Every structure is written in C-alpha cells, then in structure tokens.
Coordinates of C-alpha atoms (C1' of nucleotides) in Angstrom, one line a residue:
Chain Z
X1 CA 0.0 0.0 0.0
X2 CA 2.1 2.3 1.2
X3 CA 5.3 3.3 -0.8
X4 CA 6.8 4.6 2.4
X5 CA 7.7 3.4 5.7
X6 CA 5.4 3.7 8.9
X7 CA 7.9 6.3 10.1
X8 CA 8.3 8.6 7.7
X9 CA 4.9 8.5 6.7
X10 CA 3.7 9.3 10.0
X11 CA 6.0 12.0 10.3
X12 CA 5.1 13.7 6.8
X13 CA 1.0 13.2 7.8
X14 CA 1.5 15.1 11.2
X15 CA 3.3 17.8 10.0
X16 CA 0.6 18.6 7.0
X17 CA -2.0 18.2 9.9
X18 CA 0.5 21.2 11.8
X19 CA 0.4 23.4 9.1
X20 CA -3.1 22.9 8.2
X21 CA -4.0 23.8 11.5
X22 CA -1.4 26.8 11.8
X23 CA -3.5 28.1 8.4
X24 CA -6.6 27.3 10.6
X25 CA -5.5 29.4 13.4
X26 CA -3.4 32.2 12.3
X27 CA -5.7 33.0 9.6
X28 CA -8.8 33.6 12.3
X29 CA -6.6 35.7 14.6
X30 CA -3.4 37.1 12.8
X31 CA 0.3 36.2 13.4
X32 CA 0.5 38.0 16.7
X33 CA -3.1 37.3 18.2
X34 CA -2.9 33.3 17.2
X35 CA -1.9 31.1 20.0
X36 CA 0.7 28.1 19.5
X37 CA -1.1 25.6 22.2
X38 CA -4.1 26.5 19.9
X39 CA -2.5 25.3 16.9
X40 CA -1.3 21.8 19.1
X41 CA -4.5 21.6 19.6
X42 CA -6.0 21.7 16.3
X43 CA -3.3 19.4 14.8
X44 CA -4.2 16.9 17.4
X45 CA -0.2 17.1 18.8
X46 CA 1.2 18.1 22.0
X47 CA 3.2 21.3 22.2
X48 CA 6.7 19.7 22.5
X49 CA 6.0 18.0 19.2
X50 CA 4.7 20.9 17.5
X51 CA 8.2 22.5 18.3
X52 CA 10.1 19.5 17.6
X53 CA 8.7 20.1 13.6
X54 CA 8.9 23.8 13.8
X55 CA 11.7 25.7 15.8
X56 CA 9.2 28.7 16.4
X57 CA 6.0 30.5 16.3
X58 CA 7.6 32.5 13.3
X59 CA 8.9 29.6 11.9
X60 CA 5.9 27.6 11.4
X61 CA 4.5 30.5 10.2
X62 CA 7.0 31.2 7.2
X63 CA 6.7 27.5 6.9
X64 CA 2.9 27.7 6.2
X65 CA 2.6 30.5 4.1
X66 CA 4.9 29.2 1.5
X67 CA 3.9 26.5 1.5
X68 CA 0.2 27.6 0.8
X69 CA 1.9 29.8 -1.8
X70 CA 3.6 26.7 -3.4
X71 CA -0.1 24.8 -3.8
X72 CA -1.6 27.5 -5.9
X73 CA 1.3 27.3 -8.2
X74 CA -0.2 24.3 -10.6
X75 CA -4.0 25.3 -10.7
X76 CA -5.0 27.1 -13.9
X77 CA -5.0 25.5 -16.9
X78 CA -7.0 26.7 -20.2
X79 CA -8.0 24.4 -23.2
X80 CA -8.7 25.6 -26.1
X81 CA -11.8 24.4 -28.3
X82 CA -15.1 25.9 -28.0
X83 CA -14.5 29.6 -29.1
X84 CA -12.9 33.0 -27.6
X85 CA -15.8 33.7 -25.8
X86 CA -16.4 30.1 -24.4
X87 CA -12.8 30.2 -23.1
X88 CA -13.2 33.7 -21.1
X89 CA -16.5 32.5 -19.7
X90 CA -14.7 29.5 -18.4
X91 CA -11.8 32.0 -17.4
X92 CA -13.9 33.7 -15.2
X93 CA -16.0 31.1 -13.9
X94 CA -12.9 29.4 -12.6
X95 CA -10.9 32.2 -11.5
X96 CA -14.5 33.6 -9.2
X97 CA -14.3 29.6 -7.7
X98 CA -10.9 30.1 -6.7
X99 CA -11.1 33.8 -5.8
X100 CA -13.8 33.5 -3.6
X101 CA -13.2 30.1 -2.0
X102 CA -13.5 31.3 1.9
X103 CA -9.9 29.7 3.0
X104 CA -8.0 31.6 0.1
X105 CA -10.2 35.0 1.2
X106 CA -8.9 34.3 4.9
X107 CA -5.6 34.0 3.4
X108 CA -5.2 36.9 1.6
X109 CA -6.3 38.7 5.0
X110 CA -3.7 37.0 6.7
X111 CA -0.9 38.0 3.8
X112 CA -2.4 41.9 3.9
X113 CA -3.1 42.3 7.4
X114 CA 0.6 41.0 8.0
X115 CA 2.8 42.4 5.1
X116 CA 3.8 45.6 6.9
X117 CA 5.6 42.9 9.3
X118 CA 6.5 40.5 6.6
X119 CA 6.9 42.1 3.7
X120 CA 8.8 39.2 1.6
X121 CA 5.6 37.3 2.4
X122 CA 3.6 40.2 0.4
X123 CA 5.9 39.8 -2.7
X124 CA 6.1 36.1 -2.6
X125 CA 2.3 35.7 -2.8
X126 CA 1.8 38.7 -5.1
X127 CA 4.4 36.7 -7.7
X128 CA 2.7 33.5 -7.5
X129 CA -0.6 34.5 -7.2
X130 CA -1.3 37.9 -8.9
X131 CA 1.2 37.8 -11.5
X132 CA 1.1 34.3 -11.9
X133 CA -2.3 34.6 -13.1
X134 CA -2.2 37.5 -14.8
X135 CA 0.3 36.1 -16.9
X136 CA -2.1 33.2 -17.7
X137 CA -4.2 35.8 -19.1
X138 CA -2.2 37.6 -20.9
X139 CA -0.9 34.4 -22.8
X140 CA -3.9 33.7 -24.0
X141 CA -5.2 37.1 -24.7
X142 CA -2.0 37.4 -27.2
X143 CA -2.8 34.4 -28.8
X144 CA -6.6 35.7 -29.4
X145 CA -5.0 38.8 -30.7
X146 CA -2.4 37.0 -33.3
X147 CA -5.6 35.2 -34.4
X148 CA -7.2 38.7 -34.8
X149 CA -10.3 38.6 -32.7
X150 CA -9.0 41.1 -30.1
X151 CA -7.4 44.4 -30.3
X152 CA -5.1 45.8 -27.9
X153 CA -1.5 47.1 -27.6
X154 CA -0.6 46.4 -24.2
X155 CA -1.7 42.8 -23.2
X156 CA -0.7 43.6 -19.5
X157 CA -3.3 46.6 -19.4
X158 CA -5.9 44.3 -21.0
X159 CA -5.3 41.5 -18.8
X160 CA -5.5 43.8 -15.7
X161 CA -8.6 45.1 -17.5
X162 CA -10.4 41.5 -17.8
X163 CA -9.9 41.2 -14.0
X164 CA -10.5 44.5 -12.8
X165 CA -14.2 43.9 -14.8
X166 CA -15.1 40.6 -13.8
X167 CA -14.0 40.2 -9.8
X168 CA -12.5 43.3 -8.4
X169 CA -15.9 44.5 -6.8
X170 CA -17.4 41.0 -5.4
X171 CA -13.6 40.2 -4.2
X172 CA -13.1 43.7 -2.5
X173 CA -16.7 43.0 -0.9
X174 CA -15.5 39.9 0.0
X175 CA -12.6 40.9 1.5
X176 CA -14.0 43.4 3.9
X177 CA -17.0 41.6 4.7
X178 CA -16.4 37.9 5.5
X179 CA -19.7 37.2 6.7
X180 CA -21.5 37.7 3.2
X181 CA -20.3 35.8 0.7
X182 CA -21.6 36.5 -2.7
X183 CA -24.2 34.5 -4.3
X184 CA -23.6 32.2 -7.6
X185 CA -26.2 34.9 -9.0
X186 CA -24.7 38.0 -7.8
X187 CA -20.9 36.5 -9.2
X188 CA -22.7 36.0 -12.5
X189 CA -24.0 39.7 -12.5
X190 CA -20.9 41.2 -12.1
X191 CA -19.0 38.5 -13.9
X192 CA -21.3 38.6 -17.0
X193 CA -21.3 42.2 -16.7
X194 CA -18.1 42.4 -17.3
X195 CA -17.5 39.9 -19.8
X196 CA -19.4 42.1 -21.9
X197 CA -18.1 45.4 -21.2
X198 CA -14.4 43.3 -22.2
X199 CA -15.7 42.2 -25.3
X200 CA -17.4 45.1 -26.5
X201 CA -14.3 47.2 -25.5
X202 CA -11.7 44.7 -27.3
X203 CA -13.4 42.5 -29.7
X204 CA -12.8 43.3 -33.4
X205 CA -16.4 41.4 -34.2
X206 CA -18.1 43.4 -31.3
X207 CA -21.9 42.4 -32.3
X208 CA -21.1 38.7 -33.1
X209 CA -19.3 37.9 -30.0
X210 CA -22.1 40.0 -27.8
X211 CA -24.5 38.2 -29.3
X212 CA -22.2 34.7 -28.5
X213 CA -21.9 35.9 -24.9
X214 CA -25.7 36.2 -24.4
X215 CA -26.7 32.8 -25.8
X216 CA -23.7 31.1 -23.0
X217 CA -25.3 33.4 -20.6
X218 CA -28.9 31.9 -20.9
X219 CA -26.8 28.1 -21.4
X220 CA -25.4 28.6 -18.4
X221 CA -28.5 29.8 -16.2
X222 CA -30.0 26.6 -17.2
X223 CA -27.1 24.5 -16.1
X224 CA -26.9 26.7 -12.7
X225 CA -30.8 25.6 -12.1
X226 CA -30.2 21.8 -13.1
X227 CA -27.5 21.7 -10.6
X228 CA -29.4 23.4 -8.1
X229 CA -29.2 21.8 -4.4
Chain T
X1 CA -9.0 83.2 20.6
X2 CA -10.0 79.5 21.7
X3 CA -14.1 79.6 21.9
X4 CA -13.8 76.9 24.4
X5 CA -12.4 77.2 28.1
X6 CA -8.6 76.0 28.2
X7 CA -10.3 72.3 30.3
X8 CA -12.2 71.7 27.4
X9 CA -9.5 72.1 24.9
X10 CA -6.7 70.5 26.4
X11 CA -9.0 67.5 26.6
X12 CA -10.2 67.4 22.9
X13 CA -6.5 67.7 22.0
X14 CA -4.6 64.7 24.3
X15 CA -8.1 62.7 23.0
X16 CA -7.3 63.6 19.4
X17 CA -3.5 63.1 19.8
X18 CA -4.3 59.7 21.4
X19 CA -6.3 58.8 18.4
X20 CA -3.6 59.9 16.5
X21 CA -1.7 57.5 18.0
X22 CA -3.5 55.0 18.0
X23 CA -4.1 54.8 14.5
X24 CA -0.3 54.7 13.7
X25 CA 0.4 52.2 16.0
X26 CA -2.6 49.6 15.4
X27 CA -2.2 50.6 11.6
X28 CA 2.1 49.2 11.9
X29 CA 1.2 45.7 13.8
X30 CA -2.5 45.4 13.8
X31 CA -4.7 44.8 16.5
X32 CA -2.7 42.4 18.7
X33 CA 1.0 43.0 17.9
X34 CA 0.4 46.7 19.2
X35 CA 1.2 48.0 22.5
X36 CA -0.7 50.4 24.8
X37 CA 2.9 51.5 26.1
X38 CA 3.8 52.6 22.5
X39 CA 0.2 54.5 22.3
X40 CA 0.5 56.5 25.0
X41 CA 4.4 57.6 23.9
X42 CA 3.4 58.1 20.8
X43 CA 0.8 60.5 22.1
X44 CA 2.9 61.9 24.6
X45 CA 1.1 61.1 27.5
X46 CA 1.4 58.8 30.2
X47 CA -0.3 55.2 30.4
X48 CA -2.8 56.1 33.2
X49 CA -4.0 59.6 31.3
X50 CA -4.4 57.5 28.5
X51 CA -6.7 54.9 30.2
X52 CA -8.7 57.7 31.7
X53 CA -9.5 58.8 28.0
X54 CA -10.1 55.0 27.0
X55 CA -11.4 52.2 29.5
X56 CA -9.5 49.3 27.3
X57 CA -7.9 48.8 24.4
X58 CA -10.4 47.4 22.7
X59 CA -12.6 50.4 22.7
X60 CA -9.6 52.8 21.8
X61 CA -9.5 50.7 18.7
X62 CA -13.3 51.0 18.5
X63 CA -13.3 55.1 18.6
X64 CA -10.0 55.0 16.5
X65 CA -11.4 52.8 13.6
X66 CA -15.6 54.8 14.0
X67 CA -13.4 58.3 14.0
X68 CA -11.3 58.0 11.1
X69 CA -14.0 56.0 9.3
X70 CA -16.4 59.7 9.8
X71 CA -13.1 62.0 8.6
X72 CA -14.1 59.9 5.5
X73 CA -17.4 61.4 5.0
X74 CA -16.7 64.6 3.5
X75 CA -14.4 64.1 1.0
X76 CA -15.5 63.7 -2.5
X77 CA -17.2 66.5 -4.1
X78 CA -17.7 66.7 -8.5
X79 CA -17.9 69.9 -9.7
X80 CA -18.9 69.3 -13.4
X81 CA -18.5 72.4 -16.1
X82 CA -15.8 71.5 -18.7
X83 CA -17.4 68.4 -19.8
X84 CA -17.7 64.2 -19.1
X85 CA -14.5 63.3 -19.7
X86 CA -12.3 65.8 -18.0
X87 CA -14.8 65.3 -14.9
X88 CA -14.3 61.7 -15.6
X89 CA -10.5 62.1 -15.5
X90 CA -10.4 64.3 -12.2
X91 CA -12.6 61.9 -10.4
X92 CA -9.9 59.0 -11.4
X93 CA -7.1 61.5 -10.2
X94 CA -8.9 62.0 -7.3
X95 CA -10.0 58.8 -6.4
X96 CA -6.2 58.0 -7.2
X97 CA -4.5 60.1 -4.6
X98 CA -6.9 59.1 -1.9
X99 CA -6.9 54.9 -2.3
X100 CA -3.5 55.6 -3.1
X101 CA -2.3 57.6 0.3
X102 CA -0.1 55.2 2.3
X103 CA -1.9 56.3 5.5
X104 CA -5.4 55.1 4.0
X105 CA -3.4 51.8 2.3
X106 CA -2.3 51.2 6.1
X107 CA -5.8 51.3 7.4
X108 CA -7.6 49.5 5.0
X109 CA -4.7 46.8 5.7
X110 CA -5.4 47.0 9.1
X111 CA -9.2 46.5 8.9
X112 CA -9.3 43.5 6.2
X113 CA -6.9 41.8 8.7
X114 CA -8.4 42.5 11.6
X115 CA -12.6 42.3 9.9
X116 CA -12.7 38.4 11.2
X117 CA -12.6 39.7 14.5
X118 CA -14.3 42.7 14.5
X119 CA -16.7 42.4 11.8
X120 CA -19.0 44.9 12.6
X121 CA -15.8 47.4 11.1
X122 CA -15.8 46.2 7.7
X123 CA -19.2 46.4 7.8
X124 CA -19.6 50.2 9.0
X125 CA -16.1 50.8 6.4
X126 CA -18.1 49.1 3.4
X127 CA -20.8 51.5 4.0
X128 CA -19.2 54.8 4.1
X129 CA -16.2 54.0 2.1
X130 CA -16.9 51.9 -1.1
X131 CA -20.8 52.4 -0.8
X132 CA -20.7 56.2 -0.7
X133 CA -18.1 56.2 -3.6
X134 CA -20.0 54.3 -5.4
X135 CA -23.4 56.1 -5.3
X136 CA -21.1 59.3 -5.8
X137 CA -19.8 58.0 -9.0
X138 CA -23.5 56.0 -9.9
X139 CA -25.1 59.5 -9.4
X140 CA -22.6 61.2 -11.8
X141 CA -23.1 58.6 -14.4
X142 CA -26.9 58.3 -14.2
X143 CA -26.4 62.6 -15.2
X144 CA -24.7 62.0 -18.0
X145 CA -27.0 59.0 -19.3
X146 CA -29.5 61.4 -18.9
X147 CA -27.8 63.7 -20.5
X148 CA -27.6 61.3 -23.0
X149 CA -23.7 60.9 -23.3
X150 CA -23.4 57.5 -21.9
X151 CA -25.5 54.2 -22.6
X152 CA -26.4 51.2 -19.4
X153 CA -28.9 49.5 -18.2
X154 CA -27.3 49.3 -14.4
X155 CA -25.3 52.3 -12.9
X156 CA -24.4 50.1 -10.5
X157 CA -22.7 47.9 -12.6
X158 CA -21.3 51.1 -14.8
X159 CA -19.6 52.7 -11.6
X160 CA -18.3 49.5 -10.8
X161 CA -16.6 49.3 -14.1
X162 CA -15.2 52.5 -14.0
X163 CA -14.0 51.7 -10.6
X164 CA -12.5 47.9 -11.3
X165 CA -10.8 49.9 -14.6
X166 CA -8.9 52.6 -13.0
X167 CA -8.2 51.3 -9.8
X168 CA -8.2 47.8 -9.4
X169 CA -4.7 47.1 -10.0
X170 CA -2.7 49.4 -8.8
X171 CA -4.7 49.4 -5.4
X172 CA -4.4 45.7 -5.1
X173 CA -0.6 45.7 -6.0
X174 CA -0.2 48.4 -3.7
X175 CA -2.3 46.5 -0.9
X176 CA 0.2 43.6 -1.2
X177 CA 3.8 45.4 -1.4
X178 CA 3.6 48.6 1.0
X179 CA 7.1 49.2 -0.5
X180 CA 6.3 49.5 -4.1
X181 CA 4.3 52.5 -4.3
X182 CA 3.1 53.3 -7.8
X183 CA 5.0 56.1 -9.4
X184 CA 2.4 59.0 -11.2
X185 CA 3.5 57.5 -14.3
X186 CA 2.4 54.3 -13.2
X187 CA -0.7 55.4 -12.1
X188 CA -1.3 57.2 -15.5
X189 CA -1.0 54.4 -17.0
X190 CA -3.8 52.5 -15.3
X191 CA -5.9 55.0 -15.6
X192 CA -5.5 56.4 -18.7
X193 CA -6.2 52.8 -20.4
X194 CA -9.0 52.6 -17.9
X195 CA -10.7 55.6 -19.1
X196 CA -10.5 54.7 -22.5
X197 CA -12.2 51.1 -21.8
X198 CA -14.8 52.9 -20.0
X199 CA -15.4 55.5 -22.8
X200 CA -15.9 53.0 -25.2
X201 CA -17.9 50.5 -23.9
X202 CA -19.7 52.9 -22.3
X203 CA -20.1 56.4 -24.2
X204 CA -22.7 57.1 -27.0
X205 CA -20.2 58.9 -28.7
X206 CA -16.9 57.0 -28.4
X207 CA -14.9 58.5 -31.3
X208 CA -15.4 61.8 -30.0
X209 CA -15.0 61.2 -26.3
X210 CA -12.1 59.2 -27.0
X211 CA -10.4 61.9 -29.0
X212 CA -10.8 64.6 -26.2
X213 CA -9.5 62.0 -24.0
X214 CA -6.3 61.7 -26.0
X215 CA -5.8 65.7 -25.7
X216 CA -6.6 65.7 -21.8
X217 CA -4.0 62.8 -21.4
X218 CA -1.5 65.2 -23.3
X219 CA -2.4 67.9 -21.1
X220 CA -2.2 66.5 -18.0
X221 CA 1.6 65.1 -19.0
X222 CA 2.4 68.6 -19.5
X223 CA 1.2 69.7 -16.0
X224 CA 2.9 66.6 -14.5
X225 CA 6.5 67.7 -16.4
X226 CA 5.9 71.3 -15.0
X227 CA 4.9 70.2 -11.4
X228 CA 8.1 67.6 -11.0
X229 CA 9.7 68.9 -8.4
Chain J
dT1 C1' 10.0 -9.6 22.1
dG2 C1' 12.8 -5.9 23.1
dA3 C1' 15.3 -1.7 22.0
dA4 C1' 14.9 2.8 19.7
dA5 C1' 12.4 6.5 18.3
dA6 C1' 8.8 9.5 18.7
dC7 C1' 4.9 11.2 21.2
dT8 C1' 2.2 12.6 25.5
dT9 C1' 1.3 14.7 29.9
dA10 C1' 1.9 18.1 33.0
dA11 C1' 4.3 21.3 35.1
dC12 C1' 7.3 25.1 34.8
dT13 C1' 10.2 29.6 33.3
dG14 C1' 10.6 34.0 31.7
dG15 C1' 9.1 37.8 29.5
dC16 C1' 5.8 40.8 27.8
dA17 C1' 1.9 43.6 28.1
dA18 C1' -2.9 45.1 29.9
dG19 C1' -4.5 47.5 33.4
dT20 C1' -4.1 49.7 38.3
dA21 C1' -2.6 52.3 42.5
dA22 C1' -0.6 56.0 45.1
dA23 C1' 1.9 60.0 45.7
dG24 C1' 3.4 64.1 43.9
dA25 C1' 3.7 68.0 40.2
dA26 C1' 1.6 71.1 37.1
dA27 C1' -2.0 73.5 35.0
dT28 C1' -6.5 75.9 35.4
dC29 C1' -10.0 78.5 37.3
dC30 C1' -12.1 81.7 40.8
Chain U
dG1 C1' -2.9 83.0 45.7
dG2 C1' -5.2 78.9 46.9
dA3 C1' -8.3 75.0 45.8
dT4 C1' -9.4 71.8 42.3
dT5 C1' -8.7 69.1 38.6
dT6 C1' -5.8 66.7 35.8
dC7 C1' -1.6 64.7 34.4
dT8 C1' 3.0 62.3 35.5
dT9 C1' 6.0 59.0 37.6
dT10 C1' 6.9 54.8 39.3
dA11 C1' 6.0 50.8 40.6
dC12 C1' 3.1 47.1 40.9
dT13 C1' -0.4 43.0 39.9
dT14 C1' -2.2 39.8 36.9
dG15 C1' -2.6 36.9 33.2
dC16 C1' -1.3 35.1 29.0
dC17 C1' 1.8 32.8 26.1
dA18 C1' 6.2 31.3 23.7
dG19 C1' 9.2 27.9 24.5
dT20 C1' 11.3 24.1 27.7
dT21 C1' 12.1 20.1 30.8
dA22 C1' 11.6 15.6 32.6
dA23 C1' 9.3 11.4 33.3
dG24 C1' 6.4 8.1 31.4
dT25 C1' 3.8 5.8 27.4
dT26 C1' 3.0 4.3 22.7
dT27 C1' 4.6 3.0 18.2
dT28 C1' 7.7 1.0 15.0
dC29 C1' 10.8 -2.0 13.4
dA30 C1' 14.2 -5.8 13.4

DNA sequence: TGAAAACTTAACTGGCAAGTAAAGAAATCC
DNA sequence: GGATTTCTTTACTTGCCAGTTAAGTTTTCA
C-alpha cells in the first residue's frame, strides 16, 4: 500500500495536519493574536512535538505561508476548443471559484493584514498568485489577438482590465466583509457584466461575440438551475 | 481666541493626539501586535492619562477605527463644467490620490486583517467608504446617461466598471507590497487605459470622447513635467 | 520480544503587556 | 494665591503565552 515506511509517513502526515492547522488558526486571529497551544490543539499534537517540527512560532508561520503559496502554483490551466468567448466565460467562472473560495479569502487577509511585518511574504504571494495569473491571461489574450479577434496594444493593461471587470468589486466586498459571501447569482452579474463590457471594449467582431456571450449566458442559467441543491 | 475654556481644549486635543496614536500604531502591527505602552508615547502622554481617556484597548480601537472611518465622509465633491470626460479624468485622479495615500493603504490593511474579528468594522467601512463612492460615482453617471452621453442599463454595474478599470490594480498591487508604491507615471497608465475602456464600452459617442481624451492625457503630462519637483 | 524512536502529559520559566494604585507635580480657574 | 482638577512618575499586579524540561507511554521495526 504504502510506498513509504510507517515512520516517515507518520511523520510527513503530522506535520501537513501542523500546518493545516497553523493556516486554521493564524488565519482567524493574525500572526500576533494566534496562540501556538491552539495550533497543538488543532493538529491533534502536544506542544513539544509541534516544536520539535517547527523551531518557532515565526517559523511555522514562514513554513505555512509558502507553502500555501507553493499549492496555488499548478491550478490554472486553459483548453482551447469551444470559441474566444467560451474560453473567457470559463476563465472567469474558474478564477471567481478560486477567488472566492472562503480559506483563500482568509488568506489573503492574513498576507495583507501582515505584510507591513512580513513584507517578503507580500511579494512572494503577489508573484505566485497575482502575477502568476495575470500572466495566464495575458498568454492567452495574445494568442486571441495573433488570431485577430481582439485588439489591444498592451496585453498587461488588457489583462488587468479582464480582471478588474469581472471580480474586483465581489472580491473587495469579500474581503471586507467575511460574513457575506456573494451568491452564484450576484458572481454571475458582475461576472457577466463584465464579460461584456471586455468584449465590447476589445473585440474586433463586437456584435457577433455580444450576441455569443448572451446565448452562454442563458446556457449557463439553465445549467446553474439543473445543478441546483 | 480659543471659543472653548482651556479644560475643554486640552481634553479634545490629548483625545485627538491619542487617536492619532493610536491609528499609527494599530495601523504598523495590527490589533494584537500593538502596544498600549507605545500608544501613550506616541501620544505623549502617560499610560494612566491614556486609560482615563479610553477604559480598554479594545474600545480605543473601537473610537479609533468609528473616528477616522467619519473623517471619510466629507471628501469627495464633483464639480462638473468642462465636460464628461475631463470630470471623468479628475474623479480617477482624485480617487487616485486618496486609495492611493499610504496612511489610508495602512488602514484598510489594518481593517481586512483584523474584519474576522471585529466584523461589525468592515461592515460600517463598506458603507461609508466603497458604498458612498460608489453612489457618488452612480449618481454622476446616471447625469450624463440622462444627458444622453453614456448608454447602461445598471449604474451600478457602470460605476463598478469604471472603478475595477482605473483602480483595481494598482490598489491591489499596492495592498500587497507597502514598498512598491506606484509612481504618477504608473498610475497614469492605469488609468489612462481605464478611461478609455470605460469610454468605449460605455459612451454614446466613443470616437469623440475618446479623441478629447487623448488631448486631456497630453495635457495633464504637460502639468505633470511642470509640477516635477 | 525488546530496544529505539517518537509522542504525551503536566508542570514550569521567563518575559511581555494590559490594566491599576498611590503620591506628587503642574496647569487651570475663581 | 489657593483650591481643584488633571496629568505624570513609578512601581506594581495579573494573566497570557512562547518555548522548555523531565518522566512516562506508545509505536515502530528488526
């Protein structure tokens, strides 16, 4: 079954469960207001073997937030098939399910709330995340534009743009106010919203991709009420 | 002179340096991480003054974050005279300078990291921060639809997308790396490129608008060359 | 099965920081 | 100028929390 031995194994599964729960706890009170027999607690491990696996409060949390960083490293891909518009539909759909997702919200109040205290943390996470993902975009923007259904000169600004439309305002709300998480309809007004305003601003066959847009809108409605709980 | 007696005075201004105070210190290690000891020498009064002014720490945080959230109140004013788009591009400057002020940048840091355990802060910031910009720029807008120079459905979504245009990205960046303040040029360049994506999704007469956009953009350059210091 | 490694329990140290107490000094007002 | 209020100094109490120690228990592996 297992590839490893007992020991090892052991050892790697406690000290995911540590830094699981460090994310757990430092995340609901901050670096300074988060408690380390907390954390011992929440791991389900005694305090001297929390500090045999992590020299020190700061340590563990150094230890965390990379490697939080390092697991958003391989999660965007992008086929390619159904059509320009199909693609930034599914762009944005994916990037609101990330963007939103409650842990990585309480992250990125951790990184902000912090980053006058750590500010390496602050870049590190602004070049895997942020940039990371803006350079996604920007790929595939270019290769939409060398096919010549967009115009643009500066694929950076028109990147920026794309997000800026779709999820600055339900991610800023979000950010300030934990306790109201936007709806799957309210996402999709902003996010179709700005789909369009994108399109209509970069397209070179404004009308025909407008038109595109609002027959995936209705699609997806229909799917969002089939998969209705 | 002073209309109030000398008591009075000296009283409003130990409780405004305190505030003062407090503001710097909560804003450098958040909630937690700061000290009373530093507050009170950082107001220049002794610990015992300063807890006869504030019964805890928690409620100088309280009045800190409920007082600086009312300075906000009376800030944005829009003359309108010399036409949509050079109102449009003095907003953005304006709108610029204040997200953009590192003392503002600290507090909004402060309050996302610190909104999981006072929630009722992001709440009461939300409301007289993003919401009042907002209806300031959705009432602008709505004017000029009226006035038949722009064309929406939902000013909502309109002054969002001016918003998430100009400002999204350099705010966010600067949320992230305190260090890296955006240069003017910088800025320009957001918000230059925003205001033209806004102007033509949005304006009835794009060509035109966009044109008188290009000669403000010179303009301003100009002023920004003679201004350098 | 028995030795080695790793973990647990429980108590402890030291330091920091919130909040207080008491006595004296300075400003304010009449 | 003298009484009152307010602030300062200094020192203290109290409680929390990072990090440690030591003795005993469980797990692993050979």
């Amino acid at each position: 079954m297992s590839p490893l031995p007992k020991r090892q194994q052991n050892k790697l599964d406690r000290e995911r469960r540590i830094l699981n729960a460090a994310l757990k706890v430092f995340a609901e009170t901050g670096y300074s207001g988060a408690n380390m027999d907390a954390v011992a607690i929440e791991a389900g491990v005694s305090k001297p073997t929390l500090y045999q696996y992590f020299q020190s409060k700061e340590a563990l949390f150094s230890a965390m937030m990379l490697g939080e960083r390092d697991q958003m490293l391989d999660v965007f891909e992008h086929p390619s098939a159904r059509g320009m518009v199909a693609d930034l539909m599914e762009f944005a759909w994916d990037y609101a399910d990330t963007v939103l997702r409650p842990d990585l919200l309480s992250l990125a109040r951790l990184i902000i709330g912090e980053v006058q205290r750590f500010p390496e943390i602050g870049r590190a996470y602004q070049e895997v995340g942020p940039d990371r993902l803006l350079r996604g975009i920007m790929d595939y923007l270019e290769g939409q534009r060398r096919a010549g259904r967009l115009a643009f000169d500066d694929a950076e600004l028109a990147a920026q743009d794309l997000w800026g439309l779709i999820l600055s305002a339900p991610r800023t709300q979000a950010l300030y106010m934990p306790d109201r998480t936007p709806t799957r309809a309210e996402i999709a007004r902003y996010l179709n919203n700005g789909l369009r305003v994108f399109l209509k601003a970069y397209s070179t066959q404004p009308e025909t991709d407008l038109a595109e847009l609002v027959r995936l809108i209705a699609d997806h409605s229909l799917n969002q009420v089939q998969h209705d709980d």
